Amino acid sequence: MEKQENKYIKASYQLYDVTDGVQELIEQTSDDAPFSFISGMGILLESFENQLKGLAVGEQFDFKLTPDQAYGEHEESRVVDLDKEIFTVDGRFDHENIYLDAIVPLQNEDGNRFNGQVVEITDDKVKVDLNHPLAGRTLNFRGKIIESREASNEEVAAFVSQLSGQGGCGCGGSCGDGGCGCGDNSGGGCGCDGNSGGGCGCGGNSGGSCGCH
């Protein structure tokens, strides 16, 4: 069986939402602060990773990911009404953290953690959208490869340590050039597969964005 190659890749890019032919810039990195990741770790969207891992240093890329290749379709069943009392602190509603468009960390009865976006607040309910923020979107990544080489054992170990929360940001942090590969907290835009609970750019249950593609 062929050994999975772990490549250390740095790329600068712009991420656009091009759903319905309308172009909107979602996030971007630069040559000075590129997005970095190690391939084959099961963190990024497979479709995103496959587009980059075969490219050489200096090569440019321009590709689109449909919803089924990225964060799936937006499902109304994942928009839920939660009792407002869930979000009370010392008997008072937590206005500081629970407001329209806020991303809030949640946990179900099985202990699984995920993020949701507040879309409505009424007298007794908080409506939360558990879809990824980029669900239903067609995404266009444009950029170039800054570095691409085989990752060292030490780099792979450091990456795993970061993802387990032992080394710093983990997925969805703002580690930039030296981080786990999730360039920001946007909810998956960066290419994250969505199961990390952090946002970068995500295949389903997170709420952040990624360059973490």
PDB file of C-alpha atoms in Angstrom:
ATOM      1  CA  MET A   1       0.000   0.000   0.000  1.00  0.00           C
ATOM      2  CA  GLU A   2       1.421   3.374  -1.001  1.00  0.00           C
ATOM      3  CA  LYS A   3       2.424   5.616   1.870  1.00  0.00           C
ATOM      4  CA  GLN A   4       0.383   8.821   2.202  1.00  0.00           C
ATOM      5  CA  GLU A   5       2.639  11.771   1.415  1.00  0.00           C
ATOM      6  CA  ASN A   6       2.381  14.705   3.792  1.00  0.00           C
ATOM      7  CA  LYS A   7       3.327  17.864   1.935  1.00  0.00           C
ATOM      8  CA  TYR A   8       4.019  21.197   3.599  1.00  0.00           C
ATOM      9  CA  ILE A   9       2.345  23.817   1.426  1.00  0.00           C
ATOM     10  CA  LYS A  10       2.177  27.594   1.581  1.00  0.00           C
ATOM     11  CA  ALA A  11      -0.137  29.507  -0.720  1.00  0.00           C
ATOM     12  CA  SER A  12      -1.418  33.026  -1.125  1.00  0.00           C
ATOM     13  CA  TYR A  13      -4.955  33.297  -2.444  1.00  0.00           C
ATOM     14  CA  GLN A  14      -8.208  35.185  -2.746  1.00  0.00           C
ATOM     15  CA  LEU A  15     -11.458  33.373  -1.974  1.00  0.00           C
ATOM     16  CA  TYR A  16     -14.595  34.554  -3.775  1.00  0.00           C
ATOM     17  CA  ASP A  17     -18.231  33.568  -3.417  1.00  0.00           C
ATOM     18  CA  VAL A  18     -19.405  33.244  -7.026  1.00  0.00           C
ATOM     19  CA  THR A  19     -22.841  31.767  -6.357  1.00  0.00           C
ATOM     20  CA  ASP A  20     -25.393  32.694  -9.065  1.00  0.00           C
ATOM     21  CA  GLY A  21     -22.675  34.486 -11.033  1.00  0.00           C
ATOM     22  CA  VAL A  22     -22.233  37.242  -8.433  1.00  0.00           C
ATOM     23  CA  GLN A  23     -18.629  37.669  -7.257  1.00  0.00           C
ATOM     24  CA  GLU A  24     -17.945  38.605  -3.627  1.00  0.00           C
ATOM     25  CA  LEU A  25     -14.527  38.550  -1.947  1.00  0.00           C
ATOM     26  CA  ILE A  26     -14.715  36.503   1.255  1.00  0.00           C
ATOM     27  CA  GLU A  27     -11.103  36.401   2.389  1.00  0.00           C
ATOM     28  CA  GLN A  28      -7.546  36.708   1.168  1.00  0.00           C
ATOM     29  CA  THR A  29      -3.996  36.037   2.229  1.00  0.00           C
ATOM     30  CA  SER A  30      -0.768  37.530   0.897  1.00  0.00           C
ATOM     31  CA  ASP A  31       2.752  36.466  -0.051  1.00  0.00           C
ATOM     32  CA  ASP A  32       3.982  37.958   3.232  1.00  0.00           C
ATOM     33  CA  ALA A  33       1.343  36.124   5.299  1.00  0.00           C
ATOM     34  CA  PRO A  34       0.399  33.030   3.300  1.00  0.00           C
ATOM     35  CA  PHE A  35      -1.910  30.210   4.252  1.00  0.00           C
ATOM     36  CA  SER A  36       0.072  27.129   5.296  1.00  0.00           C
ATOM     37  CA  PHE A  37      -0.979  23.529   5.854  1.00  0.00           C
ATOM     38  CA  ILE A  38       0.191  19.931   5.726  1.00  0.00           C
ATOM     39  CA  SER A  39      -1.646  17.713   3.254  1.00  0.00           C
ATOM     40  CA  GLY A  40      -3.031  14.286   4.044  1.00  0.00           C
ATOM     41  CA  MET A  41      -4.077  15.135   7.599  1.00  0.00           C
ATOM     42  CA  GLY A  42      -7.831  14.937   7.016  1.00  0.00           C
ATOM     43  CA  ILE A  43      -8.407  18.543   8.112  1.00  0.00           C
ATOM     44  CA  LEU A  44      -8.941  20.373   4.844  1.00  0.00           C
ATOM     45  CA  LEU A  45     -11.630  19.939   2.242  1.00  0.00           C
ATOM     46  CA  GLU A  46     -10.371  17.072   0.091  1.00  0.00           C
ATOM     47  CA  SER A  47     -11.365  18.899  -3.080  1.00  0.00           C
ATOM     48  CA  PHE A  48      -9.366  21.974  -2.013  1.00  0.00           C
ATOM     49  CA  GLU A  49      -6.309  19.954  -1.042  1.00  0.00           C
ATOM     50  CA  ASN A  50      -6.350  17.915  -4.255  1.00  0.00           C
ATOM     51  CA  GLN A  51      -6.200  21.108  -6.305  1.00  0.00           C
ATOM     52  CA  LEU A  52      -3.024  22.329  -4.562  1.00  0.00           C
ATOM     53  CA  LYS A  53      -0.919  19.346  -3.578  1.00  0.00           C
ATOM     54  CA  GLY A  54       0.227  18.594  -7.130  1.00  0.00           C
ATOM     55  CA  LEU A  55       1.302  22.147  -7.946  1.00  0.00           C
ATOM     56  CA  ALA A  56       4.907  23.363  -7.960  1.00  0.00           C
ATOM     57  CA  VAL A  57       6.326  26.502  -6.352  1.00  0.00           C
ATOM     58  CA  GLY A  58       5.327  29.550  -8.367  1.00  0.00           C
ATOM     59  CA  GLU A  59       2.372  27.885 -10.077  1.00  0.00           C
ATOM     60  CA  GLN A  60      -0.918  29.748 -10.043  1.00  0.00           C
ATOM     61  CA  PHE A  61      -4.341  28.263  -9.477  1.00  0.00           C
ATOM     62  CA  ASP A  62      -7.895  29.319 -10.217  1.00  0.00           C
ATOM     63  CA  PHE A  63     -10.601  26.773  -9.448  1.00  0.00           C
ATOM     64  CA  LYS A  64     -14.205  26.593  -8.289  1.00  0.00           C
ATOM     65  CA  LEU A  65     -15.806  24.309  -5.732  1.00  0.00           C
ATOM     66  CA  THR A  66     -19.526  23.625  -5.931  1.00  0.00           C
ATOM     67  CA  PRO A  67     -21.505  23.165  -2.688  1.00  0.00           C
ATOM     68  CA  ASP A  68     -21.223  19.382  -2.907  1.00  0.00           C
ATOM     69  CA  GLN A  69     -17.431  19.744  -3.192  1.00  0.00           C
ATOM     70  CA  ALA A  70     -17.241  22.306  -0.384  1.00  0.00           C
ATOM     71  CA  TYR A  71     -19.642  22.778   2.538  1.00  0.00           C
ATOM     72  CA  GLY A  72     -22.807  21.160   1.250  1.00  0.00           C
ATOM     73  CA  GLU A  73     -26.220  22.628   0.589  1.00  0.00           C
ATOM     74  CA  HIS A  74     -27.920  24.836   3.152  1.00  0.00           C
ATOM     75  CA  GLU A  75     -30.419  22.666   5.055  1.00  0.00           C
ATOM     76  CA  GLU A  76     -33.389  24.316   6.749  1.00  0.00           C
ATOM     77  CA  SER A  77     -33.579  21.384   9.179  1.00  0.00           C
ATOM     78  CA  ARG A  78     -30.309  22.645  10.657  1.00  0.00           C
ATOM     79  CA  VAL A  79     -31.875  25.975  11.631  1.00  0.00           C
ATOM     80  CA  VAL A  80     -33.225  25.419  15.137  1.00  0.00           C
ATOM     81  CA  ASP A  81     -35.057  27.354  17.857  1.00  0.00           C
ATOM     82  CA  LEU A  82     -33.396  27.130  21.271  1.00  0.00           C
ATOM     83  CA  ASP A  83     -34.903  28.249  24.556  1.00  0.00           C
ATOM     84  CA  LYS A  84     -33.606  31.663  25.462  1.00  0.00           C
ATOM     85  CA  GLU A  85     -32.978  30.559  29.041  1.00  0.00           C
ATOM     86  CA  ILE A  86     -30.139  28.365  27.767  1.00  0.00           C
ATOM     87  CA  PHE A  87     -28.190  31.567  27.227  1.00  0.00           C
ATOM     88  CA  THR A  88     -28.691  33.121  30.644  1.00  0.00           C
ATOM     89  CA  VAL A  89     -25.904  33.946  33.081  1.00  0.00           C
ATOM     90  CA  ASP A  90     -26.809  34.575  36.716  1.00  0.00           C
ATOM     91  CA  GLY A  91     -30.452  34.736  35.689  1.00  0.00           C
ATOM     92  CA  ARG A  92     -29.876  37.361  32.963  1.00  0.00           C
ATOM     93  CA  PHE A  93     -29.782  36.874  29.188  1.00  0.00           C
ATOM     94  CA  ASP A  94     -26.210  37.029  27.859  1.00  0.00           C
ATOM     95  CA  HIS A  95     -26.574  40.029  25.530  1.00  0.00           C
ATOM     96  CA  GLU A  96     -22.811  40.460  25.393  1.00  0.00           C
ATOM     97  CA  ASN A  97     -22.247  37.191  23.534  1.00  0.00           C
ATOM     98  CA  ILE A  98     -25.671  36.343  22.076  1.00  0.00           C
ATOM     99  CA  TYR A  99     -26.671  38.810  19.364  1.00  0.00           C
ATOM    100  CA  LEU A 100     -27.615  38.718  15.677  1.00  0.00           C
ATOM    101  CA  ASP A 101     -24.911  37.068  13.506  1.00  0.00           C
ATOM    102  CA  ALA A 102     -22.875  36.013  16.566  1.00  0.00           C
ATOM    103  CA  ILE A 103     -21.068  32.673  16.265  1.00  0.00           C
ATOM    104  CA  VAL A 104     -21.704  30.708  19.444  1.00  0.00           C
ATOM    105  CA  PRO A 105     -20.141  27.437  20.648  1.00  0.00           C
ATOM    106  CA  LEU A 106     -22.696  24.731  21.444  1.00  0.00           C
ATOM    107  CA  GLN A 107     -22.635  21.182  22.758  1.00  0.00           C
ATOM    108  CA  ASN A 108     -25.235  18.452  22.371  1.00  0.00           C
ATOM    109  CA  GLU A 109     -26.242  15.793  24.879  1.00  0.00           C
ATOM    110  CA  ASP A 110     -23.595  13.427  23.502  1.00  0.00           C
ATOM    111  CA  GLY A 111     -20.855  15.933  24.259  1.00  0.00           C
ATOM    112  CA  ASN A 112     -20.191  16.833  20.617  1.00  0.00           C
ATOM    113  CA  ARG A 113     -19.100  20.445  20.175  1.00  0.00           C
ATOM    114  CA  PHE A 114     -20.036  22.646  17.221  1.00  0.00           C
ATOM    115  CA  ASN A 115     -20.730  26.258  16.354  1.00  0.00           C
ATOM    116  CA  GLY A 116     -23.930  27.995  15.317  1.00  0.00           C
ATOM    117  CA  GLN A 117     -24.809  31.438  14.015  1.00  0.00           C
ATOM    118  CA  VAL A 118     -27.543  33.471  15.690  1.00  0.00           C
ATOM    119  CA  VAL A 119     -30.082  34.536  13.058  1.00  0.00           C
ATOM    120  CA  GLU A 120     -33.017  35.710  15.218  1.00  0.00           C
ATOM    121  CA  ILE A 121     -33.772  36.522  18.859  1.00  0.00           C
ATOM    122  CA  THR A 122     -37.357  36.657  20.144  1.00  0.00           C
ATOM    123  CA  ASP A 123     -38.903  37.022  23.585  1.00  0.00           C
ATOM    124  CA  ASP A 124     -38.322  33.372  24.450  1.00  0.00           C
ATOM    125  CA  LYS A 125     -36.271  31.810  21.662  1.00  0.00           C
ATOM    126  CA  VAL A 126     -32.887  32.142  19.969  1.00  0.00           C
ATOM    127  CA  LYS A 127     -32.876  30.876  16.376  1.00  0.00           C
ATOM    128  CA  VAL A 128     -29.497  29.354  15.509  1.00  0.00           C
ATOM    129  CA  ASP A 129     -28.270  28.265  12.087  1.00  0.00           C
ATOM    130  CA  LEU A 130     -26.089  25.156  12.412  1.00  0.00           C
ATOM    131  CA  ASN A 131     -25.191  25.080   8.733  1.00  0.00           C
ATOM    132  CA  HIS A 132     -21.674  26.106   7.814  1.00  0.00           C
ATOM    133  CA  PRO A 133     -21.657  29.827   6.925  1.00  0.00           C
ATOM    134  CA  LEU A 134     -20.588  28.918   3.391  1.00  0.00           C
ATOM    135  CA  ALA A 135     -23.140  26.131   2.905  1.00  0.00           C
ATOM    136  CA  GLY A 136     -24.864  26.418  -0.448  1.00  0.00           C
ATOM    137  CA  ARG A 137     -22.118  28.630  -1.867  1.00  0.00           C
ATOM    138  CA  THR A 138     -20.004  28.099  -4.967  1.00  0.00           C
ATOM    139  CA  LEU A 139     -16.456  29.101  -4.093  1.00  0.00           C
ATOM    140  CA  ASN A 140     -13.633  30.342  -6.315  1.00  0.00           C
ATOM    141  CA  PHE A 141     -10.032  30.126  -5.067  1.00  0.00           C
ATOM    142  CA  ARG A 142      -7.392  32.122  -6.958  1.00  0.00           C
ATOM    143  CA  GLY A 143      -3.757  32.317  -5.981  1.00  0.00           C
ATOM    144  CA  LYS A 144      -0.283  30.835  -6.250  1.00  0.00           C
ATOM    145  CA  ILE A 145       1.987  28.350  -4.494  1.00  0.00           C
ATOM    146  CA  ILE A 146       4.692  29.913  -2.307  1.00  0.00           C
ATOM    147  CA  GLU A 147       6.224  26.690  -0.985  1.00  0.00           C
ATOM    148  CA  SER A 148       5.590  22.990  -1.562  1.00  0.00           C
ATOM    149  CA  ARG A 149       7.759  20.164  -0.217  1.00  0.00           C
ATOM    150  CA  GLU A 150       7.576  16.985   1.807  1.00  0.00           C
ATOM    151  CA  ALA A 151       6.785  17.736   5.441  1.00  0.00           C
ATOM    152  CA  SER A 152       9.283  16.579   8.053  1.00  0.00           C
ATOM    153  CA  ASN A 153       8.276  14.200  10.818  1.00  0.00           C
ATOM    154  CA  GLU A 154       8.757  17.052  13.272  1.00  0.00           C
ATOM    155  CA  GLU A 155       6.381  19.310  11.336  1.00  0.00           C
ATOM    156  CA  VAL A 156       3.725  16.599  11.172  1.00  0.00           C
ATOM    157  CA  ALA A 157       4.063  15.993  14.917  1.00  0.00           C
ATOM    158  CA  ALA A 158       3.808  19.731  15.646  1.00  0.00           C
ATOM    159  CA  PHE A 159       0.714  19.960  13.447  1.00  0.00           C
ATOM    160  CA  VAL A 160      -0.967  17.097  15.291  1.00  0.00           C
ATOM    161  CA  SER A 161      -0.061  18.703  18.621  1.00  0.00           C
ATOM    162  CA  GLN A 162      -1.655  21.999  17.565  1.00  0.00           C
ATOM    163  CA  LEU A 163      -4.842  20.258  16.474  1.00  0.00           C
ATOM    164  CA  SER A 164      -5.099  18.555  19.851  1.00  0.00           C
ATOM    165  CA  GLY A 165      -4.844  21.941  21.556  1.00  0.00           C
ATOM    166  CA  GLN A 166      -1.403  21.340  22.998  1.00  0.00           C
ATOM    167  CA  GLY A 167       0.558  23.672  20.806  1.00  0.00           C
ATOM    168  CA  GLY A 168      -1.429  26.826  20.328  1.00  0.00           C
ATOM    169  CA  CYS A 169      -4.195  27.834  18.021  1.00  0.00           C
ATOM    170  CA  GLY A 170      -5.608  24.578  16.794  1.00  0.00           C
ATOM    171  CA  CYS A 171      -7.985  24.798  13.883  1.00  0.00           C
ATOM    172  CA  GLY A 172      -9.662  28.117  13.396  1.00  0.00           C
ATOM    173  CA  GLY A 173      -7.009  30.172  15.097  1.00  0.00           C
ATOM    174  CA  SER A 174      -5.049  33.025  13.645  1.00  0.00           C
ATOM    175  CA  CYS A 175      -1.687  31.353  13.463  1.00  0.00           C
ATOM    176  CA  GLY A 176      -0.955  32.659  10.020  1.00  0.00           C
ATOM    177  CA  ASP A 177       2.315  31.463   8.570  1.00  0.00           C
ATOM    178  CA  GLY A 178       3.200  29.115  11.363  1.00  0.00           C
ATOM    179  CA  GLY A 179      -0.164  27.753  12.281  1.00  0.00           C
ATOM    180  CA  CYS A 180      -2.188  24.671  11.882  1.00  0.00           C
ATOM    181  CA  GLY A 181      -3.380  25.616   8.458  1.00  0.00           C
ATOM    182  CA  CYS A 182      -6.609  27.390   9.360  1.00  0.00           C
ATOM    183  CA  GLY A 183      -5.912  30.919   8.385  1.00  0.00           C
ATOM    184  CA  ASP A 184      -8.664  32.609  10.348  1.00  0.00           C
ATOM    185  CA  ASN A 185     -11.992  32.312  12.105  1.00  0.00           C
ATOM    186  CA  SER A 186     -14.215  32.912   9.154  1.00  0.00           C
ATOM    187  CA  GLY A 187     -15.949  29.566   9.245  1.00  0.00           C
ATOM    188  CA  GLY A 188     -14.352  27.361   6.697  1.00  0.00           C
ATOM    189  CA  GLY A 189     -13.444  29.547   3.825  1.00  0.00           C
ATOM    190  CA  CYS A 190      -9.883  28.404   3.990  1.00  0.00           C
ATOM    191  CA  GLY A 191     -10.704  24.857   3.160  1.00  0.00           C
ATOM    192  CA  CYS A 192     -11.291  23.238   6.534  1.00  0.00           C
ATOM    193  CA  ASP A 193     -13.477  20.184   6.318  1.00  0.00           C
ATOM    194  CA  GLY A 194     -15.863  21.401   9.002  1.00  0.00           C
ATOM    195  CA  ASN A 195     -15.471  18.745  11.638  1.00  0.00           C
ATOM    196  CA  SER A 196     -12.881  20.530  13.694  1.00  0.00           C
ATOM    197  CA  GLY A 197     -15.299  22.801  15.454  1.00  0.00           C
ATOM    198  CA  GLY A 198     -13.214  25.792  14.555  1.00  0.00           C
ATOM    199  CA  GLY A 199     -14.020  27.455  11.427  1.00  0.00           C
ATOM    200  CA  CYS A 200     -11.666  27.519   8.774  1.00  0.00           C
ATOM    201  CA  GLY A 201     -12.268  27.993   6.322  1.00  0.00           C
ATOM    202  CA  CYS A 202     -15.876  22.758   7.662  1.00  0.00           C
ATOM    203  CA  GLY A 203     -17.769  20.050   5.868  1.00  0.00           C
ATOM    204  CA  GLY A 204     -20.541  20.450   8.238  1.00  0.00           C
ATOM    205  CA  ASN A 205     -20.639  21.280  11.864  1.00  0.00           C
ATOM    206  CA  SER A 206     -18.292  24.119  12.471  1.00  0.00           C
ATOM    207  CA  GLY A 207     -19.053  27.761  12.218  1.00  0.00           C
ATOM    208  CA  GLY A 208     -15.887  29.468  11.439  1.00  0.00           C
ATOM    209  CA  SER A 209     -14.252  30.220   7.781  1.00  0.00           C
ATOM    210  CA  CYS A 210     -11.016  29.281   6.440  1.00  0.00           C
ATOM    211  CA  GLY A 211      -8.517  29.899   4.340  1.00  0.00           C
ATOM    212  CA  CYS A 212      -8.665  26.937   6.615  1.00  0.00           C
ATOM    213  CA  HIS A 213      -9.798  25.557   3.937  1.00  0.00           C
TER     214      HIS A 213
END
